[in-house]
């Protein structure tokens, strides 16, 4: 039976208008407390179809984090009698003028105590004579930090410790290009961990992040920003680390930023040209490992999560292999991937944390938070570790690039999931806002993520489209080469981009950035 011609056209019109024929575009994720959609749910469509150049969506809800602190203990502090007289010099001192950190850390895992001897060899590269040094002491913000002394040539120095600011007054000015070595001893009564940050202890893990005093960068004054609940606030110079660790118990597995090697009764880890040195200790860890290029990649997970531990290891190996060709060689000799009781993921040099909830919800495929957020944190080894930046004032420089690195991972490794990724990780949240928002400006965490991470990824995708593949990847490689082991600014980013393309990108800058004069 044939339908009347008018009825046929009417039905055809209704069918076409009910279909979404447009291709959804892109957006970004965070590092501290990113909230994502259910990976098993159908993607939520973007409320509008963005243009090729300008993807500036709308707001999404804000979700608050919660935590349950664990009760403190009163276990006596461990002693460092074996290193009380003098600390060995670093076994290998690189020829650069980077700051050298040598630490001997004795961990009482069950008592949640840490005793540390630290030496800092600092070369004055400010161009000015310095009468004092500013050290950053993040553990003092949480309480339980005790500084026993700071010595220069065995003589005590005067200092002031207020919050996370440790001002050390030198006995005589440190002239440009001159070097000074400080020796200090401190103890930490490790606090209970909260879910929005890895530092501290919980029932089956002790995490030490930003746990030692380090010299603040200097740029027209010492650079140390106030903490913000929205995102990271610290800025780091690249430095060289030799970290020696010993526990009062013998059954503790330790994941760190470096590769272990024996050093008498200690285990030594070395890390060169890095921003941070982190470690995670547990009496529960299982480990699976692999090699990608010249890097040892280890996945640390809890019993019962073998499938997930292997899945994130496999994703990391593939990501490192891909990005070594697209960005730069992997900057370190190892990478530790650590399961932790967190809200999200968090990056450090050579070590990343991923929330247990990602392991719990893993669905056996790449279309999961475990893989997507996992490779986001891996990308920070380039965009944070290799190329540093001001995380408080210009957080988009690392976060937008890391979200977009996720997109590249899915495009080249799992192309059938590429559109899924954009919908799941970006379009679902309808991001908007200026990409150059600081950690102090957004009214909510959701608004901060939408602007910096997700709209930032939209901008990088638009930049990629405008430049074309060859120029875009040449730009990323040039950017990584010029600012590797250094710190880049937004000005540097755009200067290198423009040197690698003849395309006009000024309209993209005006569309996405509040400060258009780049």
Coordinates of C-alpha atoms in Angstrom, one line a residue:
X1 CA 0.0 0.0 0.0
X2 CA 1.4 3.4 -1.0
X3 CA 1.2 6.4 1.3
X4 CA 0.0 9.7 -0.2
X5 CA 2.8 11.9 -1.4
X6 CA 2.2 14.6 1.1
X7 CA 2.1 12.2 4.0
X8 CA 5.4 10.7 2.8
X9 CA 7.2 14.1 2.7
X10 CA 5.7 14.9 6.1
X11 CA 7.1 11.7 7.7
X12 CA 10.5 12.2 6.1
X13 CA 10.6 15.8 7.4
X14 CA 9.8 14.6 11.0
X15 CA 12.5 11.9 10.9
X16 CA 15.2 14.3 9.7
X17 CA 14.4 17.0 12.2
X18 CA 14.5 14.5 15.1
X19 CA 18.1 13.4 14.2
X20 CA 21.2 15.2 15.4
X21 CA 23.3 15.2 12.3
X22 CA 26.1 17.4 13.7
X23 CA 29.4 16.0 15.0
X24 CA 30.0 17.0 18.6
X25 CA 33.2 18.9 19.4
X26 CA 35.6 19.0 22.3
X27 CA 36.6 19.9 25.9
X28 CA 38.9 19.2 29.0
X29 CA 39.5 17.4 32.4
X30 CA 41.3 18.4 35.6
X31 CA 43.9 17.0 37.9
X32 CA 42.8 17.6 41.4
X33 CA 39.2 16.7 41.8
X34 CA 37.6 16.2 38.4
X35 CA 34.0 14.9 38.4
X36 CA 33.1 12.9 35.3
X37 CA 30.0 11.2 33.9
X38 CA 29.1 7.5 34.2
X39 CA 31.2 5.8 31.5
X40 CA 28.4 3.3 30.9
X41 CA 25.8 5.9 30.3
X42 CA 24.8 7.3 26.9
X43 CA 26.6 10.6 26.1
X44 CA 24.7 13.7 27.0
X45 CA 24.5 15.9 23.9
X46 CA 26.0 19.3 23.9
X47 CA 23.3 22.1 24.1
X48 CA 24.5 23.6 20.8
X49 CA 26.7 22.7 17.9
X50 CA 30.0 24.6 18.1
X51 CA 31.8 26.1 15.1
X52 CA 35.1 24.8 13.8
X53 CA 37.1 27.6 15.5
X54 CA 35.1 28.6 18.6
X55 CA 33.7 26.0 21.0
X56 CA 32.5 28.0 24.0
X57 CA 29.7 26.0 25.8
X58 CA 27.7 26.6 29.0
X59 CA 27.9 25.8 32.7
X60 CA 27.5 22.5 34.5
X61 CA 26.8 21.7 38.1
X62 CA 29.3 21.9 40.9
X63 CA 30.0 18.8 43.1
X64 CA 31.5 19.0 46.5
X65 CA 34.1 16.6 47.9
X66 CA 33.8 14.9 51.3
X67 CA 36.3 13.2 53.5
X68 CA 36.5 11.2 56.7
X69 CA 39.7 11.8 58.6
X70 CA 41.4 9.0 60.4
X71 CA 42.4 9.3 64.1
X72 CA 46.0 10.3 64.8
X73 CA 48.4 8.1 66.8
X74 CA 51.0 8.8 69.4
X75 CA 53.8 6.5 68.2
X76 CA 57.3 7.8 69.2
X77 CA 59.4 9.4 66.4
X78 CA 61.9 7.3 64.7
X79 CA 65.6 8.2 65.0
X80 CA 68.2 9.0 62.4
X81 CA 71.2 8.0 64.5
X82 CA 73.0 6.4 61.6
X83 CA 73.1 9.8 59.7
X84 CA 73.2 12.2 62.6
X85 CA 76.8 13.3 62.0
X86 CA 77.1 13.9 58.3
X87 CA 75.2 13.2 55.1
X88 CA 76.9 11.7 52.1
X89 CA 77.2 14.0 49.1
X90 CA 75.1 13.0 46.0
X91 CA 76.7 10.2 44.2
X92 CA 76.4 12.0 40.9
X93 CA 76.3 15.7 40.7
X94 CA 75.0 16.8 37.3
X95 CA 77.0 19.6 35.6
X96 CA 74.1 22.0 35.4
X97 CA 73.3 24.7 38.0
X98 CA 70.0 23.1 38.9
X99 CA 69.3 22.9 42.7
X100 CA 70.4 19.6 44.2
X101 CA 68.3 17.9 46.9
X102 CA 69.7 15.0 48.9
X103 CA 67.4 13.4 51.4
X104 CA 67.6 10.5 53.9
X105 CA 64.1 9.7 55.1
X106 CA 63.3 7.1 57.8
X107 CA 59.6 6.2 57.7
X108 CA 57.7 4.6 60.6
X109 CA 54.8 3.4 58.4
X110 CA 52.4 2.2 61.1
X111 CA 53.3 5.0 63.5
X112 CA 52.8 7.6 60.8
X113 CA 56.1 9.3 61.5
X114 CA 58.9 10.6 59.3
X115 CA 62.4 11.7 60.2
X116 CA 64.5 13.4 57.5
X117 CA 68.0 14.7 56.9
X118 CA 68.1 17.0 53.9
X119 CA 70.8 18.9 52.1
X120 CA 70.1 21.6 49.5
X121 CA 72.8 22.8 47.1
X122 CA 71.5 26.0 45.6
X123 CA 73.2 28.1 42.8
X124 CA 72.1 31.7 42.7
X125 CA 70.9 32.3 39.1
X126 CA 68.8 35.4 40.0
X127 CA 71.4 37.9 38.9
X128 CA 71.2 39.6 42.3
X129 CA 73.0 39.2 45.6
X130 CA 70.7 37.3 48.0
X131 CA 70.7 37.8 51.8
X132 CA 68.0 35.2 52.3
X133 CA 66.4 32.2 50.6
X134 CA 62.8 31.4 50.6
X135 CA 61.9 27.7 51.1
X136 CA 58.5 26.2 50.6
X137 CA 57.3 23.9 53.5
X138 CA 53.9 22.5 52.5
X139 CA 53.7 20.0 55.4
X140 CA 53.6 22.9 57.8
X141 CA 50.1 23.9 56.5
X142 CA 48.7 20.6 57.7
X143 CA 50.5 20.5 61.1
X144 CA 53.0 18.0 62.5
X145 CA 56.1 19.5 60.9
X146 CA 59.1 20.1 63.3
X147 CA 62.3 21.7 62.0
X148 CA 65.2 20.9 64.3
X149 CA 67.9 23.0 62.6
X150 CA 69.3 24.5 59.5
X151 CA 73.1 24.6 59.1
X152 CA 75.6 26.3 56.8
X153 CA 79.1 24.9 57.2
X154 CA 78.0 23.3 60.4
X155 CA 76.9 26.7 61.8
X156 CA 73.2 27.2 62.6
X157 CA 71.3 29.8 60.5
X158 CA 68.5 32.1 61.7
X159 CA 65.1 31.5 60.0
X160 CA 61.4 32.3 60.2
X161 CA 58.8 29.7 59.5
X162 CA 55.3 31.0 58.9
X163 CA 52.7 28.8 57.3
X164 CA 54.5 27.3 54.3
X165 CA 57.1 30.1 54.1
X166 CA 60.5 29.3 55.5
X167 CA 62.8 32.4 55.2
X168 CA 66.4 31.4 55.8
X169 CA 68.8 34.2 56.6
X170 CA 72.3 33.7 55.2
X171 CA 75.4 34.7 57.2
X172 CA 76.7 36.7 54.2
X173 CA 75.1 37.6 50.8
X174 CA 75.1 34.9 48.2
X175 CA 76.5 36.6 45.0
X176 CA 75.2 35.8 41.5
X177 CA 76.4 32.4 40.2
X178 CA 77.7 31.5 43.7
X179 CA 76.6 28.3 45.4
X180 CA 75.5 27.5 49.0
X181 CA 74.8 24.2 50.6
X182 CA 72.3 24.0 53.5
X183 CA 71.8 21.0 55.8
X184 CA 68.6 20.6 57.8
X185 CA 66.8 18.0 59.9
X186 CA 63.1 17.9 60.3
X187 CA 60.4 15.5 61.5
X188 CA 56.8 15.0 60.3
X189 CA 53.9 13.5 62.3
X190 CA 52.1 12.5 59.1
X191 CA 48.5 13.7 59.2
X192 CA 45.4 11.7 58.2
X193 CA 44.7 12.0 54.5
X194 CA 41.7 13.8 53.1
X195 CA 40.1 12.7 49.9
X196 CA 40.8 15.8 47.8
X197 CA 44.6 15.4 48.3
X198 CA 47.0 12.5 48.4
X199 CA 49.3 13.8 51.2
X200 CA 49.0 11.9 54.5
X201 CA 48.0 8.4 55.6
X202 CA 44.9 6.3 55.5
X203 CA 44.1 2.7 56.5
X204 CA 46.4 1.1 53.9
X205 CA 48.6 3.8 52.5
X206 CA 51.1 6.6 53.4
X207 CA 51.6 9.2 50.7
X208 CA 54.3 11.8 50.8
X209 CA 53.9 14.7 48.3
X210 CA 55.6 18.1 48.5
X211 CA 56.9 16.7 51.8
X212 CA 60.4 18.3 52.0
X213 CA 61.4 22.0 52.1
X214 CA 62.4 23.2 48.6
X215 CA 63.6 26.5 47.3
X216 CA 60.9 28.7 45.7
X217 CA 61.5 29.9 42.2
X218 CA 62.7 33.5 41.8
X219 CA 61.2 35.8 39.2
X220 CA 61.3 39.5 40.2
X221 CA 61.0 38.2 43.7
X222 CA 60.3 34.8 45.3
X223 CA 57.3 33.0 43.7
X224 CA 55.0 31.4 46.3
X225 CA 51.3 31.8 45.9
X226 CA 48.5 31.3 48.4
X227 CA 46.8 27.9 48.4
X228 CA 43.5 27.6 46.6
X229 CA 40.8 24.9 46.9
X230 CA 40.3 25.1 43.1
X231 CA 43.6 23.9 41.9
X232 CA 47.4 23.7 42.4
X233 CA 49.2 26.8 43.6
X234 CA 52.9 25.8 43.7
X235 CA 55.5 26.7 41.1
X236 CA 58.7 24.7 40.8
X237 CA 62.1 25.0 39.3
X238 CA 63.5 21.8 37.8
X239 CA 65.9 20.2 40.2
X240 CA 67.9 17.0 40.8
X241 CA 67.0 14.6 43.5
X242 CA 68.8 11.8 45.4
X243 CA 66.3 10.4 47.9
X244 CA 67.3 7.6 50.3
X245 CA 64.5 5.8 52.1
X246 CA 64.3 3.3 54.9
X247 CA 61.3 2.0 56.8
X248 CA 61.2 0.7 60.4
X249 CA 59.2 -2.3 59.0
X250 CA 60.5 -4.6 56.4
X251 CA 57.2 -5.6 54.7
X252 CA 56.4 -2.2 53.1
X253 CA 56.3 -1.7 49.4
X254 CA 57.2 1.8 48.2
X255 CA 56.3 3.4 44.9
X256 CA 58.4 6.5 44.1
X257 CA 59.3 8.9 41.4
X258 CA 62.6 7.0 40.7
X259 CA 64.1 3.6 40.1
X260 CA 65.3 1.8 43.3
X261 CA 68.9 0.9 43.8
X262 CA 70.7 -0.4 46.9
X263 CA 72.7 2.1 49.1
X264 CA 73.7 0.1 52.1
X265 CA 70.8 -0.1 54.5
X266 CA 69.0 2.5 52.5
X267 CA 67.2 2.3 49.1
X268 CA 68.3 5.1 46.9
X269 CA 66.2 6.8 44.1
X270 CA 67.5 9.3 41.7
X271 CA 65.5 11.8 39.6
X272 CA 67.0 14.5 37.4
X273 CA 65.5 17.7 36.0
X274 CA 62.2 17.2 37.9
X275 CA 59.8 19.5 39.8
X276 CA 58.9 17.1 42.6
X277 CA 59.8 13.8 44.2
X278 CA 56.8 11.8 45.6
X279 CA 56.4 8.5 47.2
X280 CA 53.6 6.2 48.3
X281 CA 54.0 3.3 50.8
X282 CA 51.7 0.4 51.6
X283 CA 51.7 -3.0 53.1
X284 CA 49.0 -4.0 50.5
X285 CA 50.5 -3.1 47.2
X286 CA 50.6 -5.5 44.3
X287 CA 52.8 -4.6 41.3
X288 CA 52.9 -5.2 37.6
X289 CA 55.4 -3.5 35.3
X290 CA 56.4 -3.0 31.7
X291 CA 58.9 -1.0 29.7
X292 CA 58.1 1.7 27.2
X293 CA 61.2 3.1 25.4
X294 CA 63.7 3.5 28.1
X295 CA 61.2 4.0 30.9
X296 CA 60.2 1.4 33.5
X297 CA 56.4 1.7 34.1
X298 CA 55.0 0.2 37.2
X299 CA 51.3 -0.1 38.3
X300 CA 50.7 -0.4 42.0
X301 CA 47.3 -1.6 43.0
X302 CA 45.4 -3.3 45.8
X303 CA 44.5 -7.0 46.0
X304 CA 41.5 -7.8 43.9
X305 CA 42.3 -5.1 41.3
X306 CA 44.6 -7.1 39.0
X307 CA 42.6 -6.5 35.9
X308 CA 42.4 -2.8 36.5
X309 CA 46.1 -2.6 37.4
X310 CA 47.1 -4.3 34.2
X311 CA 44.7 -2.1 32.1
X312 CA 46.1 1.2 33.3
X313 CA 49.6 -0.1 32.8
X314 CA 48.8 -1.0 29.2
X315 CA 47.2 2.4 28.6
X316 CA 50.2 4.2 30.1
X317 CA 52.7 2.2 27.9
X318 CA 50.7 3.1 24.8
X319 CA 50.4 6.8 25.8
X320 CA 54.1 7.1 26.5
X321 CA 54.9 5.4 23.1
X322 CA 52.6 7.8 21.3
X323 CA 53.6 11.0 22.9
X324 CA 57.3 10.3 22.7
X325 CA 56.8 10.7 18.9
X326 CA 54.3 13.6 19.1
X327 CA 55.8 15.7 22.0
X328 CA 59.3 14.7 23.2
X329 CA 61.1 11.7 24.7
X330 CA 59.6 10.7 28.0
X331 CA 61.6 12.9 30.5
X332 CA 62.3 10.3 33.3
X333 CA 63.6 6.8 33.7
X334 CA 60.4 5.5 35.4
X335 CA 56.7 6.1 36.0
X336 CA 54.7 4.8 39.0
X337 CA 50.9 4.5 38.7
X338 CA 49.4 4.3 42.2
X339 CA 45.9 3.4 43.2
X340 CA 44.7 5.7 46.1
X341 CA 41.7 6.7 48.0
X342 CA 41.1 10.0 46.3
X343 CA 38.3 11.9 44.5
X344 CA 40.3 12.0 41.3
X345 CA 43.9 11.8 39.9
X346 CA 47.0 13.8 40.8
X347 CA 50.3 14.1 39.0
X348 CA 53.9 14.3 40.2
X349 CA 57.1 13.8 38.4
X350 CA 57.5 10.1 37.6
X351 CA 54.4 9.2 39.8
X352 CA 50.7 9.6 39.4
X353 CA 47.8 8.8 41.7
X354 CA 44.4 7.5 40.5
X355 CA 41.2 7.2 42.6
X356 CA 40.1 3.7 43.7
X357 CA 36.6 4.6 42.4
X358 CA 38.0 4.6 38.8
X359 CA 39.2 1.0 39.5
X360 CA 35.9 0.1 40.9
X361 CA 33.9 1.4 38.0
X362 CA 36.2 0.0 35.3
X363 CA 34.2 -1.6 32.6
X364 CA 36.9 -3.5 30.8
X365 CA 37.3 -1.0 28.0
X366 CA 39.1 2.2 27.1
X367 CA 35.8 3.9 27.5
X368 CA 36.3 4.4 31.2
X369 CA 37.5 7.0 33.7
X370 CA 40.4 4.7 34.6
X371 CA 41.9 5.0 31.1
X372 CA 40.9 8.6 30.3
X373 CA 42.0 10.2 33.5
X374 CA 44.9 7.8 33.8
X375 CA 46.4 9.0 30.5
X376 CA 45.6 12.6 31.5
X377 CA 47.9 12.3 34.5
X378 CA 50.5 10.5 32.4
X379 CA 50.5 13.6 30.0
X380 CA 51.5 15.8 32.9
X381 CA 54.9 14.2 32.7
X382 CA 55.4 16.4 29.7
X383 CA 53.1 19.3 30.5
X384 CA 54.1 20.1 34.1
X385 CA 57.1 17.8 34.6
X386 CA 59.2 18.5 31.5
X387 CA 57.7 22.0 30.7
X388 CA 56.9 23.8 33.9
X389 CA 54.6 26.8 34.3
X390 CA 52.8 28.8 36.9
X391 CA 50.0 26.5 38.1
X392 CA 48.2 29.2 40.0
X393 CA 48.2 32.1 37.6
X394 CA 48.3 30.2 34.2
X395 CA 46.9 26.7 35.0
X396 CA 45.7 26.3 31.4
X397 CA 49.3 25.8 30.2
X398 CA 49.5 22.4 31.6
X399 CA 45.8 21.4 32.1
X400 CA 44.5 22.3 28.7
X401 CA 47.3 20.5 27.0
X402 CA 46.9 17.4 29.2
X403 CA 43.2 17.2 28.4
X404 CA 43.9 17.6 24.7
X405 CA 46.6 14.9 25.1
X406 CA 43.8 12.6 26.1
X407 CA 42.0 13.5 22.8
X408 CA 45.2 12.6 20.9
X409 CA 45.5 9.3 22.7
X410 CA 42.0 8.3 21.8
X411 CA 42.3 9.6 18.2
X412 CA 45.4 7.6 17.5
X413 CA 45.1 4.6 19.8
X414 CA 41.3 4.1 20.1
X415 CA 39.9 5.9 17.0
X416 CA 36.5 4.2 17.4
X417 CA 36.2 5.9 20.8
X418 CA 37.4 9.3 19.8
X419 CA 33.9 10.8 19.5
X420 CA 32.9 9.0 22.7
X421 CA 35.8 10.7 24.5
X422 CA 34.7 14.2 23.4
X423 CA 31.1 13.6 24.5
X424 CA 32.0 11.9 27.8
X425 CA 34.9 14.1 28.9
X426 CA 34.1 17.4 27.5
X427 CA 30.7 18.1 25.9
X428 CA 28.8 16.5 28.7
X429 CA 29.8 19.4 30.9
X430 CA 29.1 22.2 28.4
X431 CA 32.2 24.1 29.3
X432 CA 32.5 27.9 29.0
X433 CA 34.6 30.7 30.4
X434 CA 38.0 32.3 29.7
X435 CA 40.8 29.8 29.3
X436 CA 43.2 32.0 31.2
X437 CA 41.2 32.0 34.4
X438 CA 43.5 31.7 37.5
X439 CA 42.9 29.4 40.5
X440 CA 41.6 32.4 42.4
X441 CA 39.0 33.7 40.1
X442 CA 36.3 31.0 39.3
X443 CA 33.3 31.0 41.6
X444 CA 33.1 27.2 41.8
X445 CA 35.4 24.2 41.0
X446 CA 33.0 23.2 38.2
X447 CA 33.4 26.7 36.6
X448 CA 37.2 26.5 37.0
X449 CA 37.4 23.1 35.3
X450 CA 35.0 24.1 32.6
X451 CA 37.0 27.2 31.7
X452 CA 40.6 26.1 32.2
X453 CA 40.5 22.3 31.4
X454 CA 37.6 21.8 29.1
X455 CA 37.3 25.1 27.2
X456 CA 41.1 25.0 27.2
X457 CA 41.0 21.7 25.3
X458 CA 38.5 23.3 22.9
X459 CA 41.0 26.1 22.3
X460 CA 43.8 23.6 21.6
X461 CA 41.7 21.6 19.3
X462 CA 40.8 24.9 17.4
X463 CA 44.5 25.8 17.3
X464 CA 45.3 22.3 15.9
X465 CA 42.6 22.6 13.3
X466 CA 43.8 26.1 12.2
X467 CA 47.5 25.1 12.1
X468 CA 47.1 21.7 10.5
X469 CA 48.8 18.5 11.7
X470 CA 52.4 19.1 10.6
X471 CA 52.6 22.6 12.0
X472 CA 50.8 21.8 15.2
X473 CA 53.0 18.8 16.1
X474 CA 56.1 20.8 15.1
X475 CA 54.9 23.5 17.4
X476 CA 54.5 21.1 20.4
X477 CA 57.9 19.6 19.8
X478 CA 59.5 23.0 19.5
X479 CA 57.7 24.2 22.7
X480 CA 58.9 21.1 24.6
X481 CA 62.4 21.5 23.3
X482 CA 62.8 25.2 24.1
X483 CA 61.2 25.0 27.6
X484 CA 62.1 21.5 28.7
X485 CA 63.4 21.7 32.3
X486 CA 62.4 25.3 32.4
X487 CA 59.2 27.3 32.9
X488 CA 57.0 28.6 30.1
X489 CA 54.4 31.4 30.1
X490 CA 51.4 32.1 27.9
X491 CA 53.6 34.6 26.0
X492 CA 56.1 31.8 25.3
X493 CA 53.3 29.5 24.2
X494 CA 51.9 31.9 21.6
X495 CA 55.4 33.0 20.5
X496 CA 56.4 29.5 19.7
X497 CA 53.0 28.7 18.1
X498 CA 53.3 31.7 15.8
X499 CA 56.8 30.8 14.8
X500 CA 55.5 27.4 13.5
X501 CA 52.6 28.6 11.4
X502 CA 51.6 31.3 9.0
X503 CA 48.0 31.0 9.9
X504 CA 46.3 33.9 11.7
X505 CA 45.2 32.7 15.2
X506 CA 44.3 36.1 16.6
X507 CA 40.6 35.4 16.4
X508 CA 41.1 32.3 18.5
X509 CA 42.9 34.2 21.1
X510 CA 40.2 36.8 21.3
X511 CA 37.5 34.2 21.5
X512 CA 39.0 32.1 24.3
X513 CA 41.2 34.5 26.3
X514 CA 40.5 37.5 28.5
X515 CA 43.9 38.9 27.8
X516 CA 44.1 39.0 24.0
X517 CA 47.5 40.7 23.6
X518 CA 49.6 37.6 23.0

